[in-house]
Each structure stands twice: as structure tokens, then as C-alpha cells.
Amino acid sequence: MSRLHTPPASPTSPGFWRSPVRGPWFTSVLGVVLLGGITALFVTGLLSYAAYNPDLSPVNDKTPDKGLLGFYLFAWPTQPHWLYRLTQGIHVTLGITLVPVLLAKLWSVVPKLFALPPARSLAHALERISLLLLVGGVLFEFVTGVLNVQLDYVFPGSFYPLHFYGAWVFFAGFVVHVVLRAPAAVRNVRHMRAGKGPQEEVGGEADFPLVSPRPAEPTVSRRGALWFVGGGSLLLFGTTAGQNFDGPLRRTALLAPHGGAEPGSGPGGFQINKTASSRGIRVAETREDVWRLVLTGPSGTVRLSRAELLELPLRSSALPIACVEGWSTGDQWWRGVRLRELAVLVGYEADAAPDVMVESLQRHGAFRKAALRANQVRDPRSLLALDVNGEPLTPDHGYPARIIVPAAPGVLNTKWVARMTFGDL
């Protein structure tokens, strides 16, 4: 083979990257999909953070140094009761569905990462920096997010601050990159709609174009490649989305920890996250003759057995459990004592019930304690649940008593409740 036909050995040369699929049109289509998808991920992620009510109490705030990044926080509402189930289900399912699109996008622009010189102008330097933040941030967010969904906490530190700060680092790069590259992406999509072929594509840098100057023989068209990426996303959607539903659809969620069949039968045979044994709950401390609920407020302390709680006015609520990992249950029928009526027992008017700090019997875990806002306490559907679906709670569902609040993340629906302290937090 002559020197003229020897492929360039260096990835800093445009001719090193020979795939005929790469090009401004292919990259722009993927970019437009990610622009909409990642924007939705960012918004639903911020909503998930707000749902924890981190400004309410230090025990709810896993990112105490957030500063101005918490500018948007608000009291998380209790209606509609399926709100968190919807927003977090979208966040996780969409994130997993976009993985093939993200990988294809990174593959399509990888030649740009090797372009020399590193910066030819201030605008080009900003674009390269934004690209580093963008690529590093998005990979970090997707990897930690998928690991969290799979309950594989192999990354150092707590998921909550890592994912929160990583999102803002990514978003900074994302905004700068979009501002700089959006005009070219729009031009390329319009070029596609005009029905012009790849040879007429516009965009890309003249000294390091995405279109290879020495393309290899094509094995698939660009549209075919897009169909392949879309098929991968559809497959991931079909094997993940079912964790948000009851019935046959849950069995299609093969890639989700809470997919497949329900973990049992009967009234308590619906999904759980943490079992009693995994949280160190001992049968001896939950026996009816031992366990007492301790309520504290301005009028003093009240201790109630489970039998005494059952003698109070009992109410029912049909509410789901929805967790940060993206899975949820359908509405279950819970029966117990309204939280606001428990506040009355320690000196408050029901309509003026304040925040409450809830403590569990569990020995370890990030949410052994959790705080609820006054609007959550006052909602008539918010219960200290004693029964579910007509039967006493099972140990894994929080026996002898658990919190259930509409629209709250699952970790705030504390199980194995031991103490409730009412007052402004």
C-alpha cells in the first residue's frame, strides 16, 4: 500500500475518523432529541429535590452547602396525590431511555475532542470547555443515576449531593454549549427537512469537519443508524417503564429492581424497598406489649400502644408509594390515624398542626429521621397507617405503624415509627 493510501495514525487528523455515518445532520438530530430530553430530566430532577423539602430541616437536606442552587425551593404540595409518582417516574424512565441517544451523540462528536489547536478563539475556547463539562457531567449523572436505580451504591459518598452538584455542573456546560451550537443545529435540521442529501450538509468546522474526508464504505445509512438508536431506546423504555405500573406491565420491567412479579400475595403483597431485617428491626421491639408511639408537643409527651391507636378515630386513604429510584406502586388502601389528629393530642388545633419530625426504630440509613411540612401534616389523607388493604401492616411494610403522605417521596413515608415531635422545624 502506498503512503498516499495509508490511513492517518493520529486521531488529531480528520482522516482518522472514517465512519460515513458521522456528520452535522446526524449529530444535530441527536442533539435536538437530547436538548428536549435532558431539559425534562433537569426539571424533573429539581422537582425531585424539592419534594424532599430540604429547607425544612437539616435531616432532610443531604446538600447543606447548596447555597444559591436552592433558590427555587418551595413547600412540596400534597396534590395531586400521584405527583411524585409522575415526576420521578418520568425522570428515571426518560433518563434510561435516552442512554442510547447519549452514547450515539458522544460517538458522533468524538473527533471534536481531538481537534488541534485546542482553542482558536475565545468562542471556540468556551465551546471546548463547555464540551468537557458537558461530556463529563452527563456521563457522571447518567452513570450515578443508573447505579442508583439498580440500588448499586458503588460510588464514593452519598448519591444525593453527588447527583445534585453533578447536575448543576452539567447544566452550566449544557447551557453554554446550547447557546453556542444551537444555530448550527437548527440549520442542519432545516437542511434535513428540505430533503437535501448528505453531500449538501452544512455546519461543522472547516478545519476539522464531522464528515470524514476519506469515508469508509457505508454499512448503514444515517437514517438507518437513527432507527438503530431509536430501537435501543424503545427497548430500554419497554423494559423499564413497567416499574411504574401494577399488573402485567410490571413484568416487562426486566431491567428494574422492582420489575417482575409482586413480592408476595395477599393485602401486603406489593413492592417494598427496604425490608425490616435489612434495617435491623427486631421482632422483640415491635411486639404490641412492648412498642409505644411517643408523641411530643407543647402540652407534653403522650405514649400510645398500637391497641390505643386503634381506639382512636381511624380514617382511610388510597395512596401510592413512589421512590426516588423511579418505581412506584398503585394506590393501596391505608387505614390509620390522621397526622393532624395526633397533633391535637399534644396541644395543637387540627387546622394549625405544625411540622413534625418522625423517627424510626431502624438503626441505620440516610432517612432514619425525616421531617414533614405543616401542609403535609394537615392534609386529611396523611396518616399514621396501622393497616393496609384491610389487614395489619406486615413487618416489611412498617409494622406496627408507618407514615403515609400524598405525593411524598417514599423515604419520607417513614416505616416502623417510634417517635413524632410536633413543632416548627
Coordinates of C-alpha atoms in Angstrom, one line a residue:
M1 CA 0.0 0.0 0.0
S2 CA 1.4 3.4 -0.9
R3 CA 2.0 6.1 1.6
L4 CA -0.8 8.1 -0.1
H5 CA -3.4 5.5 0.9
T6 CA -2.1 4.7 4.4
P7 CA -4.7 5.7 6.9
P8 CA -3.6 8.6 9.2
A9 CA -2.3 7.2 12.5
S10 CA -3.2 10.2 14.7
P11 CA -6.8 10.8 16.0
T12 CA -6.0 14.5 15.7
S13 CA -6.3 14.2 11.9
P14 CA -9.8 14.4 10.4
G15 CA -9.0 11.5 8.1
F16 CA -8.5 9.2 11.1
W17 CA -12.3 9.1 11.7
R18 CA -13.7 7.3 8.7
S19 CA -17.3 6.4 9.5
P20 CA -19.6 7.8 6.8
V21 CA -22.4 8.0 9.4
R22 CA -20.8 10.9 11.2
G23 CA -21.9 14.3 10.0
P24 CA -23.7 17.5 11.1
W25 CA -27.1 16.2 10.2
F26 CA -26.8 13.0 12.3
T27 CA -25.3 14.9 15.2
S28 CA -27.9 17.6 15.0
V29 CA -30.8 15.2 15.1
L30 CA -29.4 13.5 18.2
G31 CA -28.7 16.9 19.7
V32 CA -32.3 18.1 19.3
V33 CA -33.6 14.9 20.9
L34 CA -31.2 15.4 23.8
L35 CA -32.0 19.1 24.1
G36 CA -35.6 18.3 24.9
G37 CA -35.0 15.1 26.9
I38 CA -32.2 16.5 29.1
T39 CA -34.2 19.6 29.8
A40 CA -37.0 17.4 31.0
L41 CA -34.6 15.4 33.1
F42 CA -33.1 18.5 34.7
V43 CA -36.5 20.0 35.5
T44 CA -37.9 16.7 37.0
G45 CA -34.6 16.3 38.9
L46 CA -35.0 19.7 40.5
L47 CA -38.6 18.8 41.4
S48 CA -37.4 15.6 43.0
Y49 CA -35.0 17.5 45.1
A50 CA -37.8 20.0 46.1
A51 CA -40.0 17.1 47.1
Y52 CA -37.7 16.2 50.0
N53 CA -38.4 19.7 51.5
P54 CA -34.6 20.2 52.1
D55 CA -35.2 23.7 53.5
L56 CA -37.5 22.3 56.2
S57 CA -35.0 20.5 58.4
P58 CA -31.3 19.5 58.3
V59 CA -32.2 15.8 58.4
N60 CA -34.0 16.2 55.0
D61 CA -31.2 18.2 53.5
K62 CA -28.4 16.0 52.1
T63 CA -26.8 19.0 50.4
P64 CA -26.2 21.6 53.2
D65 CA -23.8 23.7 51.1
K66 CA -26.2 24.2 48.2
G67 CA -26.3 28.0 48.7
L68 CA -27.9 29.8 45.8
L69 CA -28.5 26.5 44.0
G70 CA -31.6 26.0 46.2
F71 CA -33.1 29.3 45.0
Y72 CA -36.2 27.7 43.6
L73 CA -37.2 25.5 46.6
F74 CA -40.8 25.6 47.7
A75 CA -43.2 23.7 50.0
W76 CA -43.9 20.5 48.2
P77 CA -47.6 20.1 47.6
T78 CA -49.8 17.1 48.6
Q79 CA -51.9 17.1 45.5
P80 CA -52.4 15.6 43.1
H81 CA -51.5 12.6 45.3
W82 CA -49.7 10.9 42.4
L83 CA -47.5 14.0 41.7
Y84 CA -44.2 12.5 42.8
R85 CA -45.0 9.2 41.1
L86 CA -45.4 11.0 37.9
T87 CA -42.4 13.4 38.0
Q88 CA -39.9 10.8 39.3
G89 CA -41.3 8.1 37.0
I90 CA -40.6 10.4 34.0
H91 CA -37.2 11.4 35.4
V92 CA -35.9 7.8 35.7
T93 CA -37.7 6.2 32.7
L94 CA -36.7 9.0 30.4
G95 CA -33.1 9.0 31.7
I96 CA -32.7 5.3 30.9
T97 CA -34.5 5.6 27.6
L98 CA -32.0 8.3 26.5
V99 CA -28.9 6.3 27.1
P100 CA -28.6 5.0 23.5
V101 CA -29.2 8.6 22.2
L102 CA -26.5 9.9 24.5
L103 CA -24.0 7.3 23.6
A104 CA -24.6 7.8 19.9
K105 CA -24.3 11.6 20.3
L106 CA -20.9 11.2 22.1
W107 CA -19.7 8.8 19.4
S108 CA -20.8 11.2 16.7
V109 CA -18.7 14.1 18.1
V110 CA -15.7 12.3 19.5
P111 CA -13.4 13.6 16.7
K112 CA -14.0 17.1 18.0
L113 CA -12.4 16.1 21.3
F114 CA -9.1 15.6 19.5
A115 CA -9.1 18.7 17.4
L116 CA -6.0 20.8 17.4
P117 CA -5.2 23.5 18.3
P118 CA -7.3 23.3 21.5
A119 CA -8.6 26.9 21.1
R120 CA -8.6 29.1 18.1
S121 CA -10.7 31.9 19.5
L122 CA -12.4 32.9 22.7
A123 CA -15.7 31.5 21.5
H124 CA -14.0 28.3 20.5
A125 CA -12.3 28.0 23.9
L126 CA -15.7 28.5 25.6
E127 CA -17.1 25.8 23.4
R128 CA -14.3 23.3 24.2
I129 CA -14.6 24.0 28.0
S130 CA -18.4 23.6 27.8
L131 CA -17.9 20.3 25.9
L132 CA -15.6 19.0 28.7
L133 CA -18.2 19.9 31.4
L134 CA -21.0 18.6 29.2
V135 CA -19.4 15.2 28.5
G136 CA -18.0 14.7 32.0
G137 CA -21.2 15.9 33.7
V138 CA -23.6 13.9 31.6
L139 CA -21.6 10.7 32.0
F140 CA -21.4 11.2 35.7
E141 CA -25.1 11.9 36.0
F142 CA -26.2 9.0 33.9
V143 CA -23.8 6.5 35.5
T144 CA -24.7 7.5 39.1
G145 CA -28.4 7.7 38.2
V146 CA -28.5 4.2 36.6
L147 CA -26.5 2.8 39.6
N148 CA -29.0 4.3 42.0
V149 CA -31.9 2.9 40.1
Q150 CA -30.2 -0.5 40.3
L151 CA -29.5 0.0 44.1
D152 CA -25.8 -0.4 43.4
Y153 CA -24.2 2.3 45.6
V154 CA -20.6 1.7 44.5
F155 CA -19.8 5.4 44.0
P156 CA -18.0 7.2 46.9
G157 CA -20.2 9.3 49.1
S158 CA -23.9 9.8 49.2
F159 CA -25.9 9.7 46.0
Y160 CA -28.0 12.8 46.9
P161 CA -25.2 15.5 47.0
L162 CA -23.2 13.8 44.2
H163 CA -26.2 13.8 41.8
F164 CA -27.3 17.3 42.8
Y165 CA -24.0 19.0 42.4
G166 CA -23.2 17.0 39.3
A167 CA -26.5 18.2 37.7
W168 CA -25.5 21.8 38.1
V169 CA -22.0 21.3 36.7
F170 CA -23.5 19.5 33.7
F171 CA -26.2 22.2 33.3
A172 CA -23.7 25.0 33.3
G173 CA -21.8 23.3 30.4
F174 CA -25.1 22.4 28.7
V175 CA -26.4 26.0 28.7
V176 CA -23.1 27.4 27.3
H177 CA -22.9 24.6 24.7
V178 CA -26.5 25.1 23.5
V179 CA -26.1 28.8 23.2
L180 CA -23.0 28.4 21.1
R181 CA -24.2 25.4 19.0
A182 CA -28.0 25.8 18.7
P183 CA -27.9 28.0 15.5
A184 CA -25.9 25.3 13.6
A185 CA -28.1 22.5 14.9
V186 CA -31.2 24.3 13.7
R187 CA -29.7 24.9 10.3
N188 CA -28.8 21.3 9.9
V189 CA -32.3 20.1 10.9
R190 CA -33.8 22.5 8.4
H191 CA -31.4 21.2 5.8
M192 CA -32.7 17.7 6.5
R193 CA -36.4 18.8 6.2
A194 CA -35.6 20.4 2.9
G195 CA -34.7 16.9 1.6
K196 CA -31.1 17.7 0.8
G197 CA -28.7 14.8 0.8
P198 CA -25.6 14.3 2.9
Q199 CA -23.4 15.9 0.3
E200 CA -25.2 19.2 0.8
E201 CA -24.9 19.2 4.6
V202 CA -23.8 22.4 6.3
G203 CA -22.2 23.0 9.6
G204 CA -19.1 21.7 11.2
E205 CA -15.7 23.3 11.4
A206 CA -13.8 23.8 8.2
D207 CA -10.5 22.6 9.6
F208 CA -12.0 19.6 11.5
P209 CA -15.3 18.7 9.9
L210 CA -17.5 15.8 11.2
V211 CA -17.8 14.5 7.7
S212 CA -14.7 12.4 7.0
P213 CA -12.6 13.5 4.1
R214 CA -11.8 9.8 3.5
P215 CA -15.0 7.9 4.4
A216 CA -15.1 4.2 4.6
E217 CA -17.6 2.1 2.6
P218 CA -21.0 2.6 4.3
T219 CA -22.6 -0.4 6.0
V220 CA -25.7 1.5 7.2
S221 CA -27.3 4.8 6.2
R222 CA -27.6 7.7 8.7
R223 CA -31.3 7.2 8.9
G224 CA -30.7 3.5 9.5
A225 CA -28.3 4.4 12.3
L226 CA -31.0 6.6 13.8
W227 CA -33.5 3.8 13.6
F228 CA -31.0 1.6 15.4
V229 CA -30.6 4.2 18.2
G230 CA -34.3 4.7 18.4
G231 CA -34.9 0.9 18.6
G232 CA -32.4 0.7 21.5
S233 CA -34.2 3.5 23.3
L234 CA -37.6 1.8 22.7
L235 CA -36.2 -1.5 24.1
L236 CA -35.0 0.2 27.3
F237 CA -38.3 2.0 27.7
G238 CA -40.2 -1.2 27.4
T239 CA -38.0 -3.0 29.9
T240 CA -38.1 -0.2 32.5
A241 CA -41.3 1.8 32.3
G242 CA -43.4 -1.1 33.8
Q243 CA -42.0 -0.5 37.3
N244 CA -44.4 2.4 37.5
F245 CA -47.5 0.3 37.0
D246 CA -49.3 -2.6 38.7
G247 CA -50.4 -5.7 36.9
P248 CA -48.9 -7.3 33.8
L249 CA -46.9 -4.2 32.7
R250 CA -44.7 -4.5 35.8
R251 CA -43.5 -7.9 34.5
T252 CA -42.0 -6.2 31.4
A253 CA -39.7 -4.1 33.6
L254 CA -36.9 -6.6 33.3
L255 CA -34.1 -4.1 33.9
A256 CA -35.7 -2.6 37.0
P257 CA -35.1 -4.0 40.6
H258 CA -38.8 -3.7 41.2
G259 CA -40.0 -5.2 38.0
G260 CA -41.2 -8.8 37.7
A261 CA -43.8 -10.4 39.9
E262 CA -45.0 -8.8 43.1
P263 CA -43.0 -10.0 46.1
G264 CA -45.8 -12.0 47.6
S265 CA -49.6 -12.3 47.7
G266 CA -52.4 -11.0 49.8
P267 CA -53.0 -7.5 51.1
G268 CA -49.3 -6.8 51.8
G269 CA -48.0 -8.4 48.5
F270 CA -46.9 -5.2 46.9
Q271 CA -43.4 -3.7 46.3
I272 CA -41.1 -2.7 49.1
N273 CA -37.6 -1.1 49.1
K274 CA -36.1 -1.9 52.4
T275 CA -37.0 -5.0 54.5
A276 CA -37.3 -5.0 58.2
S277 CA -34.3 -7.3 58.6
S278 CA -32.1 -5.1 56.4
R279 CA -32.9 -2.1 58.6
G280 CA -32.1 -4.0 61.8
I281 CA -35.7 -4.1 63.1
R282 CA -36.1 -6.8 65.8
V283 CA -39.4 -8.6 66.4
A284 CA -38.9 -8.1 70.2
E285 CA -39.2 -4.3 69.9
T286 CA -42.3 -4.3 67.7
R287 CA -44.4 -6.6 69.9
E288 CA -47.7 -5.0 70.9
D289 CA -46.9 -5.3 74.6
V290 CA -43.5 -3.5 74.1
W291 CA -43.9 -0.9 71.3
R292 CA -45.1 2.5 72.1
L293 CA -45.5 5.6 69.9
V294 CA -44.1 8.7 71.6
L295 CA -45.7 12.0 70.7
T296 CA -44.2 15.3 71.8
G297 CA -45.7 18.8 71.6
P298 CA -46.3 21.9 73.7
S299 CA -48.7 20.1 76.1
G300 CA -46.1 17.4 76.9
T301 CA -45.5 13.8 75.9
V302 CA -48.0 11.1 75.1
R303 CA -47.2 7.4 74.8
L304 CA -49.7 5.2 72.9
S305 CA -49.7 1.5 72.3
R306 CA -51.0 0.1 69.0
A307 CA -54.2 -1.0 70.7
E308 CA -54.7 2.6 71.9
L309 CA -54.1 3.9 68.5
L310 CA -56.7 1.5 67.1
E311 CA -59.3 3.0 69.5
L312 CA -58.8 6.5 68.1
P313 CA -60.9 7.6 65.0
L314 CA -59.5 5.8 62.1
R315 CA -59.5 7.1 58.5
S316 CA -58.7 5.6 55.1
S317 CA -56.7 6.9 52.2
A318 CA -55.9 5.4 48.8
L319 CA -52.3 6.4 48.1
P320 CA -49.3 5.0 46.2
I321 CA -45.7 4.7 47.3
A322 CA -43.2 6.3 44.9
C323 CA -39.5 6.2 45.3
V324 CA -36.5 8.1 44.0
E325 CA -35.3 5.1 42.1
G326 CA -38.3 5.6 39.8
W327 CA -40.5 2.7 40.9
S328 CA -44.0 3.1 42.4
T329 CA -47.0 1.1 43.5
G330 CA -50.6 1.6 42.6
D331 CA -52.9 3.1 45.1
Q332 CA -53.1 1.0 48.3
W333 CA -55.8 1.4 50.9
W334 CA -54.3 2.6 54.1
R335 CA -56.1 2.9 57.4
G336 CA -54.9 4.7 60.4
V337 CA -55.0 8.0 62.4
R338 CA -54.7 11.3 60.7
L339 CA -51.4 13.1 61.5
R340 CA -53.2 16.3 62.3
E341 CA -55.3 14.5 64.9
L342 CA -52.2 13.2 66.5
A343 CA -51.0 16.8 66.8
V344 CA -54.2 17.6 68.7
L345 CA -53.2 15.1 71.4
V346 CA -50.1 17.1 72.2
G347 CA -51.6 20.6 72.2
Y348 CA -52.4 21.8 68.7
E349 CA -55.5 22.6 66.8
A350 CA -56.0 20.3 63.9
D351 CA -56.1 23.1 61.3
A352 CA -53.0 24.6 62.9
A353 CA -50.9 21.4 63.1
P354 CA -47.2 22.3 62.6
D355 CA -44.2 20.5 61.1
V356 CA -43.3 17.1 62.5
M357 CA -40.1 15.2 63.0
V358 CA -40.6 11.5 62.6
E359 CA -38.1 8.9 64.0
S360 CA -38.0 5.3 63.1
L361 CA -36.9 2.2 65.0
Q362 CA -34.4 1.4 62.3
R363 CA -30.8 1.6 63.4
H364 CA -29.1 2.9 60.3
G365 CA -29.9 4.5 56.9
A366 CA -30.0 8.0 55.5
F367 CA -33.6 8.6 56.4
R368 CA -33.9 7.1 59.9
K369 CA -35.3 10.5 60.7
A370 CA -37.5 12.6 58.4
A371 CA -39.4 15.9 58.6
L372 CA -42.8 16.7 57.1
R373 CA -44.1 20.2 56.5
A374 CA -47.2 21.6 58.1
N375 CA -49.2 21.3 54.8
Q376 CA -48.4 17.6 54.7
V377 CA -49.4 17.1 58.3
R378 CA -52.7 19.0 57.9
D379 CA -53.7 17.1 54.7
P380 CA -56.7 14.8 55.7
R381 CA -55.2 12.0 53.7
S382 CA -51.9 12.0 55.7
L383 CA -52.0 9.1 58.1
L384 CA -50.1 7.2 60.7
A385 CA -51.1 3.9 59.0
L386 CA -51.8 0.8 61.0
D387 CA -53.4 -1.3 58.3
V388 CA -53.1 -1.7 54.6
N389 CA -55.7 -3.2 52.2
G390 CA -57.8 -4.4 55.1
E391 CA -55.1 -6.2 57.1
P392 CA -52.5 -5.1 59.7
L393 CA -49.2 -3.9 58.2
T394 CA -46.6 -6.6 57.6
P395 CA -43.1 -6.1 59.1
D396 CA -41.6 -5.1 55.8
H397 CA -44.3 -2.5 55.2
G398 CA -43.6 -0.9 58.6
Y399 CA -45.5 -2.8 61.3
P400 CA -46.5 -1.6 63.9
A401 CA -47.1 1.8 62.3
R402 CA -45.8 3.9 59.4
I403 CA -46.3 7.3 57.8
I404 CA -48.2 7.6 54.5
V405 CA -48.5 11.1 52.9
P406 CA -49.8 12.0 49.5
A407 CA -47.3 13.0 46.8
A408 CA -44.3 12.5 49.2
P409 CA -41.2 10.5 48.2
G410 CA -41.1 7.0 49.6
V411 CA -38.3 7.7 52.1
L412 CA -40.4 10.4 53.8
N413 CA -43.2 7.8 54.4
T414 CA -41.2 6.5 57.4
K415 CA -41.7 2.9 58.5
W416 CA -41.5 1.4 62.0
V417 CA -42.3 4.8 63.6
A418 CA -41.1 5.2 67.1
R419 CA -41.4 9.0 67.9
M420 CA -43.1 12.1 66.4
T421 CA -42.1 15.5 67.6
F422 CA -44.5 18.3 66.5
G423 CA -43.4 21.9 66.2
D424 CA -41.8 24.4 63.8
L425 CA -38.6 22.9 62.4

